[in-house]
Amino acid sequence: MIEALQFGFMQRALAAGLFVAAACALLGVFLVLRRCSMMGEGLAHFAFGSVGLALLLSLPPLAVAVPLAVLASLLILKLPERGGMFGDAAIGMVSATGVAAGVLFASLGGGFNVDLFSYLFGDILSVTRAEVGVAVGLSAAVGAVLLRFRRQLFAMAFDAEHARTAGVPVKRLDRALAALTALTVVLGIRVVGTMLVSSLLIFPAATALQVARSFRGALAVAVAVGTGSILAGIAAAYLFDVPAGSAIVLVNAALFAVARLTRRE
Amino acid sequence: MTAPVQPVAPVVAKDLTVRFGGAAVLDRVSFRVGPGDYVGVVGPNGSGKTTLIRALLGLSPPPEGRLELFGEPAASFRQWRRIGYLPQSTTPPMPRFPATVEEIVACGRLPHAAGRMRLPAADRAAVERALAAAGIADLRRTPVGSLSGGQRQRVFVARALAAEPDLLLLDEPTVALDPVYRDDFYRTLGAWNRERGTTILLVTHDSATIGHHASKLLYLDRSLVFFGSFADFCASPAMTQRFGEFQQHMVCHQHGCPGGLGPQ
């Protein structure tokens, strides 16, 4: 396994995967505690449509998917405020629109091709040097923003009304959280694909909540689980010639099961 | 010679009305809470006590009339470091919420150190004082989800105290507290009021106890029925009309008021 690290594709996969997984894990803790777990799922499906549009127009997928996903995240927050519906309905509508648009664009582009398939299920072992640069830079930025505002985000996840009376700009931070989720989800698509990217958000956080006794501990455990699953998933992909994205998610599922079964009540 | 400067009143309400779906939950309520006042807010269920506290914090529908905090309209008030708040409901959002007692209490210092990555030493010291005042210093590393209802209530009392505010807004703070700690709690609150000059608005159904501690009573029943000292409360025709002469005298007698029955 160690000799695999000399290959460039393996180094790129690990760099992109570890940074994206750490950002997803941090973000996931806030999303799960704020009861917004499904936002990542909805935005990932929406991003599938955005990537389809980019491929149809022969534009760089990230350049198209990031702004569109950020707009969709704000729409998910606005629809319940103004449209008289609950948030999960808004997520469902945005998600379905994205998938439908993706299928339409793929059809217009001559059917599903290999490129679009790799965005559906991820292809971490084929990320380019430029993609690694973007993934590492943006993931680090997402992590830095989350850590900078962690105390306010923690307070509003625990008790949003009290947080407001302590001067926390709850609405603004909710919008920021949604936009960061959009950004992170798009970055995660190359790692595990649109179908599975929300698992990088939810699984590490859910596992951390089984074992952590403090908020600081929950953030640390989530990052350890997220990055550990990338290492184990990529190793499994190399050793057993299985799809890396699927291996990463299944490792996460196994870690959650272990944490759930061994947790102290 | 200049006239003495009138200190800014922490809370002023003038013809305050709050409506939910057209119905007035608070109806043309007017009162002024001065600096250092300790006000017990009492009244029957649905009388608007919690709505009053929430209106002050901008958590209710926009009120009609005038409502001011420290001389500023409550709607645009942003000096959050001057306010400590204990909400009525203090149930954690989920049983396994990953938070220690210390992490929750530290939320009370957010207005003081919002832009800091780490809580500065002065804020950590304020958290320590609040933990000690609430008698939960030994629980600091305990996950909040594993506490009993009474212990949890003390955590939220400590969160409000940690702000070391000029105005404490406490909504049913003694719910779930055992009698021994309830006495400690009132003693602590009294000391903060006397020694720090903290103004207190405390909503309670425990009107028998609050008379021992608060300097004023504010009796609401959608509109304002009474606002003044406990001695005046006992002699108040409005309260006598509401409770009947005998019951009114009984209440006051429990508190040794001049208006009460028994040896004077």
Coordinates of C-alpha atoms in Angstrom, one line a residue:
Chain A
M1 CA 0.0 0.0 0.0
I2 CA 2.8 2.4 0.9
E3 CA 4.4 2.1 -2.5
A4 CA 1.1 3.5 -4.0
L5 CA 1.8 6.8 -2.4
Q6 CA 4.5 7.4 -5.0
F7 CA 1.9 7.6 -7.7
G8 CA 0.8 11.2 -8.5
F9 CA -2.9 10.2 -8.9
M10 CA -2.8 8.7 -5.4
Q11 CA -1.2 11.8 -3.9
R12 CA -3.8 14.0 -5.6
A13 CA -6.7 11.8 -4.5
L14 CA -5.5 11.9 -0.8
A15 CA -4.9 15.7 -0.8
A16 CA -8.3 16.5 -2.3
G17 CA -10.1 13.8 -0.4
L18 CA -8.7 14.7 3.1
F19 CA -9.3 18.4 2.8
V20 CA -12.8 18.0 1.4
A21 CA -13.7 15.4 4.0
A22 CA -12.5 17.6 6.9
A23 CA -14.5 20.6 5.6
C24 CA -17.6 18.3 5.1
A25 CA -17.2 16.8 8.6
L26 CA -17.0 20.3 10.3
L27 CA -19.9 21.6 8.3
G28 CA -21.9 18.4 8.9
V29 CA -21.8 18.8 12.7
F30 CA -23.4 22.2 12.4
L31 CA -25.9 21.0 9.8
V32 CA -27.0 18.0 11.8
L33 CA -27.4 20.0 15.0
R34 CA -29.3 22.7 13.2
R35 CA -31.5 20.0 11.7
C36 CA -30.5 20.9 8.1
S37 CA -28.9 17.5 7.2
M38 CA -30.9 17.0 4.1
M39 CA -29.8 20.4 2.6
G40 CA -26.6 18.7 1.5
E41 CA -28.5 16.0 -0.3
G42 CA -30.8 18.5 -2.1
L43 CA -27.9 20.7 -3.1
A44 CA -25.9 17.7 -4.4
H45 CA -28.8 16.6 -6.6
F46 CA -29.2 20.2 -7.8
A47 CA -25.5 20.3 -8.5
F48 CA -25.9 17.3 -10.8
G49 CA -28.1 19.5 -13.1
S50 CA -25.5 22.3 -12.9
V51 CA -22.7 20.0 -13.9
G52 CA -24.9 18.7 -16.8
L53 CA -25.4 22.2 -18.0
A54 CA -21.6 22.9 -17.8
L55 CA -20.8 19.8 -19.8
L56 CA -23.5 20.6 -22.4
L57 CA -22.0 24.1 -22.8
S58 CA -18.4 22.8 -22.6
L59 CA -17.7 25.0 -19.5
P60 CA -15.6 24.1 -16.4
P61 CA -18.1 22.2 -14.2
L62 CA -16.9 23.8 -10.9
A63 CA -17.3 27.4 -12.3
V64 CA -20.9 26.7 -13.2
A65 CA -21.9 24.4 -10.4
V66 CA -20.6 26.6 -7.5
P67 CA -22.6 29.8 -8.2
L68 CA -25.7 27.9 -9.2
A69 CA -25.6 25.7 -6.0
V70 CA -25.1 28.8 -3.8
L71 CA -28.1 30.4 -5.4
A72 CA -30.1 27.2 -4.9
S73 CA -29.1 27.1 -1.2
L74 CA -30.4 30.6 -0.7
L75 CA -33.6 29.6 -2.5
I76 CA -34.0 26.7 -0.1
L77 CA -34.0 29.2 2.8
K78 CA -36.2 31.7 1.1
L79 CA -39.0 29.4 -0.1
P80 CA -40.1 28.5 3.4
E81 CA -39.9 32.1 4.5
R82 CA -42.1 33.5 1.7
G83 CA -43.7 30.5 0.1
G84 CA -45.6 29.2 3.2
M85 CA -44.0 25.7 3.3
F86 CA -41.6 23.7 5.4
G87 CA -37.9 23.5 4.6
D88 CA -38.0 19.9 3.7
A89 CA -40.5 20.6 0.9
A90 CA -38.2 23.3 -0.5
I91 CA -35.3 20.9 -0.4
G92 CA -37.3 18.3 -2.2
M93 CA -38.3 20.7 -5.0
V94 CA -34.8 22.1 -5.6
S95 CA -33.4 18.5 -5.5
A96 CA -35.9 17.2 -8.1
T97 CA -35.4 20.2 -10.3
G98 CA -31.7 19.6 -10.4
V99 CA -31.9 15.9 -11.2
A100 CA -34.5 16.5 -13.9
A101 CA -32.4 19.3 -15.5
G102 CA -29.3 17.0 -15.3
V103 CA -31.1 14.2 -17.2
L104 CA -32.4 16.7 -19.7
F105 CA -29.0 18.2 -20.4
A106 CA -27.4 14.7 -20.6
S107 CA -30.1 13.8 -23.2
L108 CA -29.5 17.0 -25.2
G109 CA -25.8 16.3 -25.1
G110 CA -26.2 12.9 -26.6
G111 CA -27.0 10.7 -23.6
F112 CA -25.1 9.9 -20.5
N113 CA -21.4 10.0 -21.2
V114 CA -18.4 9.0 -19.1
D115 CA -17.9 12.5 -17.8
L116 CA -21.3 12.9 -16.3
F117 CA -21.2 9.4 -14.9
S118 CA -18.0 10.3 -12.9
Y119 CA -19.9 13.3 -11.4
L120 CA -22.7 11.0 -10.4
F121 CA -20.6 8.5 -8.5
G122 CA -17.3 10.3 -8.1
D123 CA -13.9 9.5 -9.4
I124 CA -11.4 10.7 -6.8
L125 CA -8.5 8.8 -8.4
S126 CA -8.7 10.9 -11.5
V127 CA -8.7 14.4 -10.0
T128 CA -6.4 16.8 -11.8
R129 CA -3.7 19.0 -10.2
A130 CA -5.9 22.1 -10.8
E131 CA -8.9 20.4 -9.1
V132 CA -6.7 19.5 -6.1
G133 CA -5.7 23.1 -5.8
V134 CA -9.3 24.3 -5.9
A135 CA -10.5 21.6 -3.5
V136 CA -7.7 22.2 -1.0
G137 CA -8.0 26.0 -1.1
L138 CA -11.8 26.2 -0.8
S139 CA -12.0 23.4 1.8
A140 CA -9.5 25.3 3.9
A141 CA -11.5 28.5 3.5
V142 CA -14.7 26.7 4.5
G143 CA -13.0 25.2 7.6
A144 CA -11.5 28.5 8.6
V145 CA -14.9 30.3 8.4
L146 CA -16.6 27.6 10.4
L147 CA -14.0 27.6 13.1
R148 CA -14.0 31.4 13.2
F149 CA -17.8 31.5 13.9
R150 CA -18.0 28.2 15.8
R151 CA -19.1 29.7 19.1
Q152 CA -22.0 31.6 17.4
L153 CA -23.0 28.6 15.3
F154 CA -22.9 26.4 18.4
A155 CA -25.1 28.8 20.4
M156 CA -27.7 29.0 17.6
A157 CA -27.7 25.3 17.1
F158 CA -28.4 24.8 20.8
D159 CA -31.0 27.6 21.2
A160 CA -31.5 30.0 18.3
E161 CA -33.8 32.4 20.3
H162 CA -31.3 32.8 23.1
A163 CA -28.5 33.2 20.6
R164 CA -30.5 36.1 19.0
T165 CA -30.7 37.8 22.4
A166 CA -26.9 37.3 22.7
G167 CA -26.4 39.3 19.5
V168 CA -25.8 36.4 17.2
P169 CA -27.0 37.3 13.6
V170 CA -28.9 34.0 13.3
K171 CA -30.5 34.7 9.9
R172 CA -27.2 35.8 8.3
L173 CA -25.3 32.8 9.7
D174 CA -28.0 30.5 8.4
R175 CA -27.5 31.9 5.0
A176 CA -23.7 31.6 5.3
L177 CA -24.1 28.0 6.4
A178 CA -26.3 27.3 3.4
A179 CA -23.8 28.9 1.0
L180 CA -20.9 27.0 2.6
T181 CA -22.9 23.8 2.2
A182 CA -23.4 24.5 -1.5
L183 CA -19.7 25.1 -2.0
T184 CA -18.6 22.1 0.0
V185 CA -21.1 19.8 -1.7
V186 CA -19.8 20.8 -5.2
L187 CA -16.3 20.1 -4.0
G188 CA -17.3 16.8 -2.7
I189 CA -18.9 15.7 -5.9
R190 CA -15.5 14.8 -7.4
V191 CA -14.7 12.7 -4.3
V192 CA -17.8 10.5 -4.0
G193 CA -20.2 11.9 -6.6
T194 CA -23.6 13.7 -6.3
M195 CA -25.4 10.6 -5.2
L196 CA -23.2 10.1 -2.2
V197 CA -21.7 13.4 -1.3
S198 CA -24.2 14.1 1.5
S199 CA -22.9 11.1 3.3
L200 CA -19.6 13.0 3.8
L201 CA -21.6 15.6 5.6
I202 CA -23.9 13.4 7.7
F203 CA -22.0 10.3 8.6
P204 CA -19.0 11.8 10.4
A205 CA -21.3 14.2 12.3
A206 CA -23.8 11.4 13.2
T207 CA -20.9 9.1 14.3
A208 CA -19.4 11.9 16.4
L209 CA -22.7 12.5 18.2
Q210 CA -22.7 8.9 19.3
V211 CA -19.5 9.3 21.3
A212 CA -18.7 13.0 21.9
R213 CA -19.4 14.5 25.3
S214 CA -18.6 18.1 24.3
F215 CA -19.0 20.3 21.3
R216 CA -15.2 20.6 20.8
G217 CA -15.0 16.8 21.0
A218 CA -17.8 16.4 18.4
L219 CA -15.9 18.6 15.9
A220 CA -12.6 16.6 16.5
V221 CA -14.3 13.2 16.2
A222 CA -16.2 14.2 13.1
V223 CA -13.0 15.4 11.4
A224 CA -11.2 12.2 12.4
V225 CA -14.0 10.0 11.1
G226 CA -14.3 11.9 7.8
T227 CA -10.6 11.9 7.0
G228 CA -10.2 8.3 8.3
S229 CA -12.9 7.1 6.0
I230 CA -11.1 8.8 3.0
L231 CA -7.8 7.0 3.9
A232 CA -9.6 3.6 4.4
G233 CA -11.8 4.0 1.3
I234 CA -8.9 4.9 -1.0
A235 CA -6.8 2.1 0.4
A236 CA -9.7 -0.3 -0.2
A237 CA -10.1 1.0 -3.8
Y238 CA -6.4 0.5 -4.5
L239 CA -6.1 -2.9 -2.8
F240 CA -9.4 -4.5 -3.9
D241 CA -10.1 -2.6 -7.1
V242 CA -13.5 -1.4 -5.9
P243 CA -15.0 2.1 -6.6
A244 CA -13.4 4.6 -4.2
G245 CA -16.5 6.7 -3.6
S246 CA -18.6 3.7 -2.6
A247 CA -15.8 2.3 -0.4
I248 CA -15.6 5.7 1.4
V249 CA -19.3 5.8 2.2
L250 CA -19.4 2.2 3.3
V251 CA -16.4 2.8 5.7
N252 CA -18.4 5.7 7.1
A253 CA -21.5 3.5 7.6
A254 CA -19.3 0.8 9.4
L255 CA -17.8 3.5 11.7
F256 CA -21.2 4.8 12.6
A257 CA -22.4 1.2 13.4
V258 CA -19.4 0.6 15.6
A259 CA -19.9 4.0 17.4
R260 CA -23.6 3.3 17.9
L261 CA -23.1 -0.2 19.2
T262 CA -20.3 0.7 21.6
R263 CA -21.5 4.1 22.9
R264 CA -21.9 4.7 26.6
E265 CA -25.5 5.5 27.4
Chain B
M1 CA -26.3 74.8 39.0
T2 CA -27.4 72.1 36.7
A3 CA -30.3 69.7 37.5
P4 CA -29.2 66.2 38.4
V5 CA -29.2 63.8 35.5
Q6 CA -32.0 61.4 35.6
P7 CA -30.6 57.8 35.3
V8 CA -31.8 56.0 32.2
A9 CA -34.6 53.6 33.0
P10 CA -33.7 50.0 32.0
V11 CA -37.3 49.3 30.9
V12 CA -40.1 51.7 29.9
A13 CA -43.4 50.6 28.5
K14 CA -46.1 53.1 27.4
D15 CA -49.4 51.9 26.0
L16 CA -47.6 48.6 25.0
T17 CA -49.9 46.3 23.1
V18 CA -48.9 43.0 21.6
R19 CA -51.3 41.1 19.3
F20 CA -51.3 37.5 18.1
G21 CA -53.6 37.1 15.1
G22 CA -55.5 40.3 16.0
A23 CA -56.1 39.4 19.7
A24 CA -54.3 41.6 22.2
V25 CA -52.2 39.4 24.6
L26 CA -50.9 42.6 26.2
D27 CA -53.3 45.6 26.1
R28 CA -52.0 49.2 26.7
V29 CA -49.6 48.3 29.4
S30 CA -47.5 51.2 30.9
F31 CA -44.8 51.0 33.5
R32 CA -41.3 52.2 34.2
V33 CA -38.6 50.0 35.8
G34 CA -35.8 52.1 37.3
P35 CA -32.1 51.2 37.7
G36 CA -31.6 48.5 40.4
D37 CA -35.3 47.6 40.6
Y38 CA -36.1 44.0 41.4
V39 CA -39.5 43.4 39.8
G40 CA -41.6 40.2 40.2
V41 CA -43.9 39.8 37.2
V42 CA -46.9 37.8 38.3
G43 CA -50.4 37.0 37.0
P44 CA -52.5 34.1 36.0
N45 CA -51.8 31.7 33.0
G46 CA -52.1 33.5 29.7
S47 CA -51.8 36.9 31.3
G48 CA -49.0 38.1 29.0
K49 CA -46.0 37.7 31.4
T50 CA -43.8 35.7 28.9
T51 CA -45.1 37.9 26.0
L52 CA -43.8 41.0 27.9
I53 CA -40.3 39.5 28.3
R54 CA -40.3 38.3 24.7
A55 CA -41.4 41.7 23.4
L56 CA -38.5 43.3 25.2
L57 CA -36.1 41.0 23.4
G58 CA -37.7 41.4 20.0
L59 CA -38.9 37.8 20.0
S60 CA -42.7 38.6 19.8
P61 CA -44.7 40.2 16.9
P62 CA -43.8 43.9 16.6
P63 CA -45.6 45.6 19.5
E64 CA -47.7 48.8 19.3
G65 CA -47.0 51.7 21.7
R66 CA -43.6 52.6 23.2
L67 CA -41.2 50.0 24.5
E68 CA -37.7 51.0 25.5
L69 CA -34.6 49.3 26.8
F70 CA -32.0 51.7 28.4
G71 CA -33.6 54.6 26.5
E72 CA -33.5 52.9 23.1
P73 CA -36.5 51.5 21.3
A74 CA -36.6 47.7 22.0
A75 CA -37.0 47.0 18.2
S76 CA -33.6 48.6 17.4
F77 CA -31.8 47.7 20.7
R78 CA -28.4 46.0 20.1
Q79 CA -26.5 46.4 23.4
W80 CA -26.9 42.7 24.1
R81 CA -24.1 42.6 26.6
R82 CA -26.4 44.6 29.0
I83 CA -29.0 41.8 29.0
G84 CA -29.1 38.4 30.6
Y85 CA -32.0 36.2 29.5
L86 CA -33.4 32.9 30.9
P87 CA -36.1 31.6 28.6
Q88 CA -39.2 29.7 29.8
S89 CA -38.4 26.5 28.0
T90 CA -34.9 25.1 28.5
T91 CA -35.1 21.7 27.0
P92 CA -32.1 20.8 24.9
P93 CA -32.9 20.4 21.2
M94 CA -31.9 16.7 21.3
P95 CA -31.0 14.3 24.1
R96 CA -27.4 13.7 22.9
F97 CA -26.6 17.3 22.1
P98 CA -22.8 17.4 22.4
A99 CA -22.3 20.2 24.9
T100 CA -20.8 20.4 28.3
V101 CA -22.2 22.6 31.1
E102 CA -19.3 24.9 30.7
E103 CA -19.8 25.3 26.9
I104 CA -23.5 26.2 27.4
V105 CA -22.7 28.7 30.2
A106 CA -20.0 30.3 28.0
C107 CA -22.8 31.2 25.5
G108 CA -23.7 33.9 28.0
R109 CA -20.5 35.7 27.2
L110 CA -21.1 35.8 23.4
P111 CA -22.0 39.5 23.3
H112 CA -18.7 40.3 25.2
A113 CA -16.4 38.2 23.1
A114 CA -18.2 37.5 19.8
G115 CA -15.3 38.1 17.5
R116 CA -12.8 36.0 19.5
M117 CA -11.6 32.5 18.5
R118 CA -10.9 31.7 22.1
L119 CA -12.8 33.1 25.1
P120 CA -10.5 35.7 26.7
A121 CA -9.4 35.3 30.4
A122 CA -11.8 37.9 31.7
D123 CA -14.8 36.1 30.1
R124 CA -13.6 32.7 31.4
A125 CA -13.5 34.3 34.9
A126 CA -17.1 35.5 34.4
V127 CA -18.1 32.0 33.4
E128 CA -16.4 30.6 36.6
R129 CA -18.3 33.1 38.7
A130 CA -21.6 32.2 37.1
L131 CA -21.0 28.4 37.6
A132 CA -20.2 29.1 41.2
A133 CA -23.2 31.3 41.8
A134 CA -25.5 28.6 40.3
G135 CA -23.8 26.0 42.4
I136 CA -22.8 23.8 39.4
A137 CA -19.0 24.3 39.3
D138 CA -18.5 20.6 39.9
L139 CA -20.7 19.8 36.8
R140 CA -18.7 21.9 34.3
R141 CA -17.5 18.9 32.2
T142 CA -20.8 17.1 32.4
P143 CA -22.7 16.7 29.1
V144 CA -25.9 18.8 29.4
G145 CA -28.0 15.9 28.1
S146 CA -27.2 13.8 31.1
L147 CA -28.5 16.3 33.7
S148 CA -31.7 16.2 35.6
G149 CA -34.3 18.9 34.9
G150 CA -33.4 20.9 38.0
Q151 CA -29.6 20.7 37.3
R152 CA -30.3 21.8 33.7
Q153 CA -32.4 24.8 34.9
R154 CA -29.4 25.9 37.0
V155 CA -27.2 25.7 33.9
F156 CA -29.5 28.1 32.1
V157 CA -29.6 30.4 35.2
A158 CA -25.7 30.4 35.1
R159 CA -25.8 31.2 31.3
A160 CA -27.9 34.3 32.1
L161 CA -25.7 35.3 35.0
A162 CA -22.5 34.8 33.0
A163 CA -23.4 37.8 30.9
E164 CA -23.0 39.9 34.2
P165 CA -25.6 42.2 32.7
D166 CA -27.3 45.4 33.8
L167 CA -30.7 43.8 33.3
L168 CA -31.7 40.2 34.0
L169 CA -34.9 38.9 32.3
L170 CA -35.8 35.6 33.9
D171 CA -38.9 33.7 32.8
E172 CA -39.9 31.1 35.4
P173 CA -36.4 30.6 36.7
T174 CA -37.4 28.4 39.7
V175 CA -39.3 25.8 37.8
A176 CA -37.9 22.3 38.5
L177 CA -35.6 23.7 41.3
D178 CA -35.7 21.9 44.6
P179 CA -36.7 24.0 47.6
V180 CA -33.1 24.2 49.0
Y181 CA -31.6 25.4 45.8
R182 CA -34.6 27.7 45.2
D183 CA -33.7 29.5 48.4
D184 CA -30.0 29.7 47.4
F185 CA -31.1 31.0 44.0
Y186 CA -33.2 33.8 45.5
R187 CA -30.3 34.7 47.9
T188 CA -27.8 34.8 45.0
L189 CA -30.2 37.0 42.9
G190 CA -30.8 39.3 45.8
A191 CA -27.0 39.7 46.3
W192 CA -26.5 40.5 42.6
N193 CA -29.3 43.1 42.8
R194 CA -27.9 44.7 45.9
E195 CA -24.2 44.5 45.3
R196 CA -24.0 45.0 41.5
G197 CA -27.2 47.1 41.1
T198 CA -28.5 44.6 38.5
T199 CA -32.0 45.3 37.5
I200 CA -34.2 42.2 37.5
L201 CA -37.5 41.3 35.9
L202 CA -38.5 37.8 37.1
V203 CA -41.6 36.1 35.8
T204 CA -43.1 33.6 38.2
H205 CA -46.2 31.8 39.3
D206 CA -44.7 31.5 42.8
S207 CA -46.2 34.8 43.9
A208 CA -46.1 33.7 47.6
T209 CA -42.3 33.6 47.4
I210 CA -41.5 36.5 45.1
G211 CA -43.0 38.9 47.6
H212 CA -40.2 38.1 50.0
H213 CA -37.5 39.0 47.5
A214 CA -38.6 41.5 44.9
S215 CA -38.8 45.2 45.6
K216 CA -41.8 45.7 43.3
L217 CA -44.6 43.6 41.9
L218 CA -46.0 43.9 38.4
Y219 CA -49.4 42.1 38.2
L220 CA -50.6 41.5 34.6
D221 CA -53.8 40.1 33.3
R222 CA -53.4 41.2 29.7
S223 CA -53.6 44.7 30.9
L224 CA -51.7 46.1 33.9
V225 CA -53.5 45.4 37.2
F226 CA -50.9 46.6 39.6
F227 CA -47.3 47.9 39.6
G228 CA -45.6 49.1 42.7
S229 CA -44.1 48.0 46.0
F230 CA -45.3 44.9 47.9
A231 CA -46.7 47.1 50.7
D232 CA -48.7 49.1 48.2
F233 CA -49.8 45.8 46.6
C234 CA -51.4 44.8 49.9
A235 CA -53.3 48.0 50.2
S236 CA -54.2 48.2 46.5
P237 CA -57.9 48.5 45.9
A238 CA -57.4 46.9 42.4
M239 CA -55.9 43.8 44.0
T240 CA -58.5 43.7 46.7
Q241 CA -61.2 43.9 44.1
R242 CA -59.5 41.1 42.1
F243 CA -58.9 38.7 45.0
G244 CA -61.4 39.7 47.6
E245 CA -60.5 41.4 50.9
F246 CA -59.8 38.2 52.9
Q247 CA -57.6 36.5 50.4
Q248 CA -55.7 39.7 49.7
H249 CA -55.0 40.1 53.4
M250 CA -54.0 36.5 53.7
V251 CA -51.4 36.9 50.9
C252 CA -50.0 40.0 52.5
H253 CA -50.0 38.4 56.0
Q254 CA -47.8 35.7 54.7
H255 CA -45.2 38.3 53.8
G256 CA -45.6 40.3 57.0
C257 CA -47.0 43.3 55.2
P258 CA -48.7 46.1 57.2
G259 CA -51.9 45.5 55.2
G260 CA -52.0 41.8 56.4
L261 CA -54.2 40.2 59.0
G262 CA -52.8 39.3 62.4
P263 CA -50.7 41.2 64.9
Q264 CA -49.6 44.5 63.5

